[in-house]
Amino acid sequence: MIATVTLNPCLDRTITVHRLVVDETNRWTGTHLYAGGKGIDVSRAIHEMDGITTAYGFVGGPDGRILEILLDEEGLPFSFTPIMQETRTNFIITDTTTSQQTRINAPGPRILKKELERFIGKLRRIYPSPDLMVFGGSVPPGVPVNIYHDLVMEANGFGIRSILDSEGQWLEEGIKAKPYLVKPNVREAEELLKTELSTEKAIINGALGLVEMGIEVAVVSRGTDGIVAATKEKIIKAVPPPVKVRSAVGAGDCAIAGLALKLAYGEPLIEACQLAVAMGTAAVLTPGTELCHRTDVEKMLPQIKVGEISTKQRAKAFFTGSNEISS
Ligand SMILES: Nc1ncnc2c1ncn2[C@@H]1O[C@H](COP(=O)(O)OP(=O)(O)OP(=O)(O)O)[C@@H](O)[C@H]1O
Ligand SMILES: [Mg+2]
């Protein structure tokens, strides 16, 4: 079982209007509710691929209840820890005439110390223990900035491998606990390493830098260019075919689901990278917050170019000026 953790889930309420006029009464033409959050999305994508997963995190108030009802309707297993304050709601107004989106994001609810303790206690008691844990997204008010460090250490203590996908200080602190895998995108990796990663060579060196920091598998995702993964022994590059992008929202979460689905059960990293790119790229084919569809992933998988070289070979194989993969 792959356990995902979303500390700061949200309920996205999208309202569609024909032409938004501010300071006037508008009529909506459609509404949509979506249970959002990085870990939840990873669980959703795993579930889509028939993987076994449970989503953990915090929910509170009526909107938290709605979030749970939505996940129930999707058949997605979850086990949230209740909190006093209400789950945050983001309002999204979509204007169908201009296709413009106006977002009004709420701050997260404040988590009490005893709620955080209850949550950590719950994670400790997951039985049988998960094959892999995925920690994703922002951290709500009241939760220490080094929470991912503590959660990764907890998982390490139980011998459970973890994937961490966050940003800024949360990621910087979390990495110190040496999660099994991190998957920053290029911008997040630049922020983390405090260096510009404008070439493929720099990205590979950046990933290797993360490995030197104690990360077993460092994956840097590069949007249209796919991913680069590094371990002590090898470097893997996986590249998708050109596709028509409808919405890139959730592509990163689908890529993580692909990595988790393979690595949780000891499959080779090269297969995990191929599935990650297939799932990430399948996610951009769907509109809005919709994630990848299994049928698209299956069609995409053989089209992903993937190559592997040893770290010793890298200068020769990848840096010859061409973007081709030499495997
Ligand atoms: N425009 C695109 N065309 C093809 N594939 C894409 C595109 N954008 C993303 N992908 C696929 O999705 C993967 C993850 O995308 P990206 O690097 O944008 O992650 P991210 O920035 O973490 O995304 P998120 O905003 O969901 O967190 C890529 O490695 C790639 O496989
Ligand atoms: Mg991301």
Coordinates of C-alpha atoms and ligand atoms in Angstrom, one line a residue:
M1 CA 0.0 0.0 0.0
I2 CA 1.2 3.5 -0.9
A3 CA 0.3 6.0 1.8
T4 CA 0.1 9.7 0.8
V5 CA 0.0 12.6 3.2
T6 CA -1.6 16.0 2.4
L7 CA -1.2 18.3 5.4
N8 CA -3.1 21.2 3.7
P9 CA -5.9 19.8 1.5
C10 CA -8.4 22.1 -0.1
L11 CA -11.8 22.1 -1.6
D12 CA -11.8 23.8 -5.0
R13 CA -15.1 25.4 -5.9
T14 CA -15.1 26.4 -9.5
I15 CA -17.9 28.7 -10.8
T16 CA -18.3 29.2 -14.5
V17 CA -19.8 32.5 -15.7
H18 CA -20.5 33.6 -19.3
R19 CA -18.9 37.1 -18.9
L20 CA -17.7 38.2 -15.5
V21 CA -18.5 41.8 -14.7
V22 CA -17.1 43.1 -11.5
D23 CA -19.3 45.2 -9.2
E24 CA -22.4 43.7 -10.9
T25 CA -24.7 40.7 -10.3
N26 CA -23.4 37.8 -12.4
R27 CA -25.2 34.4 -13.0
W28 CA -23.2 31.3 -12.9
T29 CA -23.7 28.8 -15.7
G30 CA -22.0 25.8 -13.9
T31 CA -20.3 24.9 -10.7
H32 CA -17.8 22.2 -9.9
L33 CA -16.3 20.9 -6.6
Y34 CA -12.9 19.2 -6.4
A35 CA -11.1 17.7 -3.5
G36 CA -7.5 19.0 -4.0
G37 CA -4.1 18.6 -2.6
K38 CA -0.8 17.1 -3.8
G39 CA -1.0 13.9 -1.8
I40 CA -4.6 13.4 -2.6
D41 CA -3.8 13.8 -6.3
V42 CA -1.0 11.3 -6.1
S43 CA -3.4 8.8 -4.5
R44 CA -6.0 9.6 -7.1
A45 CA -3.5 8.8 -10.0
I46 CA -2.4 5.6 -8.2
H47 CA -6.0 4.6 -7.8
E48 CA -6.6 5.3 -11.5
M49 CA -3.8 2.8 -12.4
D50 CA -5.4 0.2 -10.0
G51 CA -2.7 0.7 -7.4
I52 CA -3.5 0.4 -3.7
T53 CA -3.3 3.6 -1.7
T54 CA -4.7 5.5 1.2
A55 CA -4.7 9.3 1.6
Y56 CA -3.9 10.8 5.0
G57 CA -4.0 14.4 6.2
F58 CA -6.3 16.8 8.1
V59 CA -9.9 17.7 7.4
G60 CA -12.2 19.9 9.4
G61 CA -15.7 21.6 9.4
P62 CA -18.4 21.2 6.8
D63 CA -16.1 21.8 3.9
G64 CA -13.8 19.0 5.2
R65 CA -16.8 16.8 5.3
I66 CA -17.7 17.7 1.7
L67 CA -14.1 16.8 0.7
E68 CA -14.5 13.4 2.2
I69 CA -17.8 12.8 0.5
L70 CA -16.2 13.7 -2.9
L71 CA -13.4 11.2 -2.3
D72 CA -15.9 8.6 -1.2
E73 CA -17.8 9.1 -4.5
E74 CA -14.5 8.5 -6.3
G75 CA -13.9 5.4 -4.4
L76 CA -10.6 6.7 -3.1
P77 CA -9.6 5.3 0.3
F78 CA -8.7 7.9 2.9
S79 CA -8.2 8.2 6.6
F80 CA -8.0 11.8 7.7
T81 CA -7.4 13.3 11.1
P82 CA -10.2 15.6 12.2
I83 CA -9.4 19.2 13.2
M84 CA -11.3 22.0 14.9
Q85 CA -10.9 24.6 12.1
E86 CA -12.4 24.3 8.6
T87 CA -10.6 22.9 5.6
R88 CA -9.7 25.7 3.2
T89 CA -11.7 26.4 0.2
N90 CA -10.3 28.0 -3.0
F91 CA -12.8 29.9 -5.2
I92 CA -12.1 29.8 -8.9
I93 CA -14.2 31.8 -11.3
T94 CA -13.9 30.7 -14.9
D95 CA -15.1 33.2 -17.6
T96 CA -16.1 31.1 -20.6
T97 CA -16.0 34.1 -22.9
T98 CA -12.3 35.0 -22.2
S99 CA -11.2 31.6 -20.7
Q100 CA -9.7 33.7 -17.9
Q101 CA -9.6 32.2 -14.4
T102 CA -9.8 34.3 -11.3
R103 CA -8.6 32.4 -8.2
I104 CA -9.3 33.4 -4.6
N105 CA -7.2 31.1 -2.3
A106 CA -7.9 30.7 1.3
P107 CA -5.2 30.3 4.0
G108 CA -5.1 26.9 5.5
P109 CA -6.8 26.2 8.9
R110 CA -4.6 26.4 12.0
I111 CA -3.6 22.9 13.2
L112 CA -3.5 22.5 17.0
K113 CA -0.5 20.8 18.6
K114 CA -2.7 18.0 19.9
E115 CA -4.2 17.5 16.4
L116 CA -0.7 17.2 15.0
E117 CA 0.3 14.7 17.7
R118 CA -2.9 12.6 17.0
F119 CA -2.0 12.6 13.3
I120 CA 1.5 11.4 13.8
G121 CA 0.2 8.8 16.2
K122 CA -2.1 7.6 13.4
L123 CA 0.7 7.4 10.9
R124 CA 2.7 5.3 13.3
R125 CA -0.2 2.8 13.7
I126 CA -0.8 2.2 10.0
Y127 CA -0.9 -1.6 9.7
P128 CA 0.4 -3.4 7.7
S129 CA 3.0 -0.6 7.3
P130 CA 3.0 1.1 3.9
D131 CA 5.4 0.0 1.2
L132 CA 6.1 3.6 0.5
M133 CA 5.0 7.0 1.8
V134 CA 4.5 10.2 -0.2
F135 CA 4.5 13.6 1.5
G136 CA 3.3 16.4 -0.6
G137 CA 2.4 20.0 -0.7
S138 CA 2.3 23.1 1.5
V139 CA 2.2 23.1 5.3
P140 CA -0.7 24.7 7.1
P141 CA -0.4 27.4 9.9
G142 CA 0.4 25.9 13.3
V143 CA 2.6 23.2 11.9
P144 CA 6.4 23.6 12.3
V145 CA 8.3 24.4 9.2
N146 CA 10.4 21.3 9.7
I147 CA 7.4 18.9 9.8
Y148 CA 8.6 17.0 6.7
H149 CA 11.9 16.4 8.3
D150 CA 10.2 14.9 11.3
L151 CA 7.8 12.8 9.2
V152 CA 10.6 11.5 7.0
M153 CA 12.6 10.6 10.1
E154 CA 9.6 8.8 11.5
A155 CA 9.2 6.8 8.2
N156 CA 13.0 6.1 8.2
G157 CA 12.7 4.8 11.7
F158 CA 10.1 2.3 10.6
G159 CA 12.2 1.3 7.6
I160 CA 9.7 2.9 5.2
R161 CA 11.0 4.7 2.1
S162 CA 9.5 8.1 1.5
I163 CA 9.0 10.5 -1.4
L164 CA 9.0 14.2 -0.6
D165 CA 7.4 16.7 -3.0
S166 CA 7.2 20.2 -1.5
E167 CA 9.0 23.5 -2.0
G168 CA 11.0 26.3 -0.4
Q169 CA 11.8 25.9 3.3
W170 CA 9.6 22.9 3.7
L171 CA 11.6 21.0 1.1
E172 CA 14.9 22.4 2.3
E173 CA 14.3 21.2 5.9
G174 CA 12.7 17.9 4.8
I175 CA 15.7 17.0 2.7
K176 CA 17.9 17.0 5.7
A177 CA 16.1 13.8 6.9
K178 CA 17.2 12.1 3.6
P179 CA 14.0 11.0 2.1
Y180 CA 14.4 8.1 -0.4
L181 CA 13.3 10.2 -3.3
V182 CA 12.7 13.9 -4.1
K183 CA 11.2 15.2 -7.3
P184 CA 11.6 18.9 -7.6
N185 CA 10.8 20.6 -10.9
V186 CA 13.6 22.7 -12.4
R187 CA 12.5 25.9 -10.5
E188 CA 12.3 24.1 -7.2
A189 CA 15.6 22.4 -7.7
E190 CA 17.2 25.8 -8.5
E191 CA 15.8 27.3 -5.4
L192 CA 17.0 24.3 -3.3
L193 CA 20.5 24.2 -4.8
K194 CA 20.7 28.0 -5.0
T195 CA 22.1 27.7 -8.6
E196 CA 20.7 28.2 -12.1
L197 CA 19.9 25.0 -14.0
S198 CA 19.6 26.2 -17.5
T199 CA 21.3 23.4 -19.4
E200 CA 20.8 19.6 -19.3
K201 CA 24.3 19.2 -18.0
A202 CA 23.5 21.6 -15.1
I203 CA 20.3 19.7 -14.3
I204 CA 22.1 16.3 -14.2
N205 CA 24.8 17.8 -12.0
G206 CA 22.0 19.3 -9.8
A207 CA 20.4 15.9 -9.4
L208 CA 23.8 14.3 -8.6
G209 CA 24.3 17.1 -6.0
L210 CA 21.0 16.0 -4.3
V211 CA 22.3 12.4 -4.3
E212 CA 25.5 13.7 -2.6
M213 CA 23.2 15.2 0.1
G214 CA 22.0 11.7 0.9
I215 CA 19.0 11.3 -1.4
E216 CA 18.9 7.9 -2.9
V217 CA 16.9 8.8 -6.0
A218 CA 16.9 12.5 -7.1
V219 CA 14.5 13.2 -9.9
V220 CA 14.2 16.6 -11.6
S221 CA 11.1 17.1 -13.7
R222 CA 11.4 19.3 -16.7
G223 CA 7.8 19.8 -18.1
T224 CA 8.0 19.1 -21.9
D225 CA 11.5 17.7 -21.6
G226 CA 10.4 14.9 -19.2
I227 CA 12.6 13.9 -16.3
V228 CA 16.2 13.3 -15.3
A229 CA 16.9 10.9 -12.4
A230 CA 20.1 10.3 -10.6
T231 CA 21.4 7.7 -8.1
K232 CA 24.9 7.0 -7.0
E233 CA 25.3 4.5 -9.8
K234 CA 23.3 5.8 -12.7
I235 CA 21.6 8.6 -14.6
I236 CA 18.3 8.1 -16.4
K237 CA 16.6 10.4 -18.8
A238 CA 13.0 9.9 -19.9
V239 CA 11.5 12.2 -22.6
P240 CA 7.8 12.3 -23.8
P241 CA 6.7 12.8 -27.4
P242 CA 5.3 16.3 -28.3
V243 CA 1.7 16.5 -27.2
K244 CA -1.2 19.0 -27.3
V245 CA -1.3 20.5 -23.9
R246 CA -4.8 21.1 -22.4
S247 CA -3.8 21.7 -18.8
A248 CA -0.5 20.9 -17.0
V249 CA -2.2 21.1 -13.6
G250 CA -1.4 17.9 -11.7
A251 CA 1.3 16.6 -14.1
G252 CA 3.9 16.6 -11.3
D253 CA 1.6 14.6 -9.0
C254 CA 0.9 12.1 -11.7
A255 CA 4.6 11.7 -12.4
I256 CA 5.1 11.0 -8.7
A257 CA 2.4 8.4 -8.7
G258 CA 4.2 6.7 -11.6
L259 CA 7.5 6.7 -9.6
A260 CA 5.7 5.4 -6.5
L261 CA 3.8 2.6 -8.3
K262 CA 7.0 1.0 -9.5
L263 CA 9.4 1.8 -6.7
A264 CA 7.1 0.7 -3.9
Y265 CA 7.3 -2.8 -5.3
G266 CA 11.0 -2.9 -6.2
E267 CA 10.7 -2.5 -9.9
P268 CA 13.7 -1.0 -11.8
L269 CA 14.2 2.8 -11.7
I270 CA 14.2 3.0 -15.5
E271 CA 10.6 1.5 -15.6
A272 CA 9.6 3.9 -12.8
C273 CA 10.9 6.9 -14.8
Q274 CA 9.1 5.7 -18.0
L275 CA 5.8 5.3 -16.2
A276 CA 6.3 8.7 -14.4
V277 CA 6.7 10.5 -17.7
A278 CA 3.8 8.6 -19.3
M279 CA 1.5 9.5 -16.4
G280 CA 2.7 13.1 -16.2
T281 CA 2.3 13.6 -20.0
A282 CA -1.1 11.9 -20.0
A283 CA -2.2 14.4 -17.3
V284 CA -1.5 17.3 -19.7
L285 CA -4.0 15.8 -22.2
T286 CA -6.9 16.3 -19.8
P287 CA -8.5 19.7 -19.1
G288 CA -8.4 21.7 -15.8
T289 CA -7.6 19.8 -12.7
E290 CA -8.4 16.4 -14.3
L291 CA -5.5 14.0 -13.9
C292 CA -4.3 11.2 -16.2
H293 CA -6.6 8.6 -17.7
R294 CA -5.4 5.0 -17.6
T295 CA -6.0 4.5 -21.3
D296 CA -3.9 7.5 -22.2
V297 CA -1.1 6.3 -20.0
E298 CA -1.1 2.9 -21.7
K299 CA -0.9 4.6 -25.1
M300 CA 1.8 7.0 -24.0
L301 CA 4.1 4.4 -22.3
P302 CA 5.7 2.9 -25.4
Q303 CA 6.2 6.5 -26.8
I304 CA 8.4 7.6 -23.9
K305 CA 12.1 7.5 -24.9
V306 CA 14.2 6.4 -22.0
G307 CA 17.9 5.9 -21.5
E308 CA 20.2 4.9 -18.7
I309 CA 24.0 5.4 -18.3
S310 CA 26.3 4.9 -15.4
T311 CA 27.5 8.0 -13.6
K312 CA 31.0 7.3 -14.8
Q313 CA 30.0 7.4 -18.4
R314 CA 28.0 10.6 -18.2
A315 CA 30.4 13.0 -19.8
K316 CA 30.6 11.0 -22.9
A317 CA 27.0 9.9 -23.3
F318 CA 24.9 12.8 -22.4
F319 CA 27.0 15.9 -23.0
T320 CA 27.9 15.5 -26.6
G321 CA 25.8 18.5 -27.6
S322 CA 22.9 16.4 -28.8
N323 CA 19.7 15.8 -26.9
E324 CA 19.5 12.2 -28.0
I325 CA 19.5 9.5 -25.5
S326 CA 22.4 7.1 -25.6
S327 CA 21.4 4.0 -23.7
Ligands
LIG1 N1 3.9 20.4 -21.6 C1 4.2 19.1 -21.4 N2 4.3 18.2 -22.4 C2 4.5 16.9 -22.2 N3 4.7 16.4 -20.9 C3 4.6 17.3 -19.9 C4 4.4 18.6 -20.1 N4 4.3 19.2 -18.8 C5 4.5 18.2 -17.9 N5 4.7 17.1 -18.6 C6 5.0 15.8 -17.9 O1 4.7 15.8 -16.5 C7 5.9 15.7 -15.8 C8 5.9 16.6 -14.6 O2 5.7 17.9 -15.1 P1 6.4 19.2 -14.4 O3 7.9 19.1 -14.6 O4 5.8 20.4 -15.0 O5 6.1 19.0 -12.9 P2 5.7 20.0 -11.7 O6 6.2 21.4 -12.1 O7 6.1 19.4 -10.5 O8 4.1 20.0 -11.9 P3 3.0 20.4 -10.8 O9 2.7 21.8 -11.1 O10 1.9 19.4 -11.0 O11 3.6 20.2 -9.4 C9 7.0 16.0 -16.8 O12 8.2 15.3 -16.4 C10 6.4 15.4 -18.1 O13 6.5 14.0 -18.1
MG2 MG 5.3 19.8 -8.6

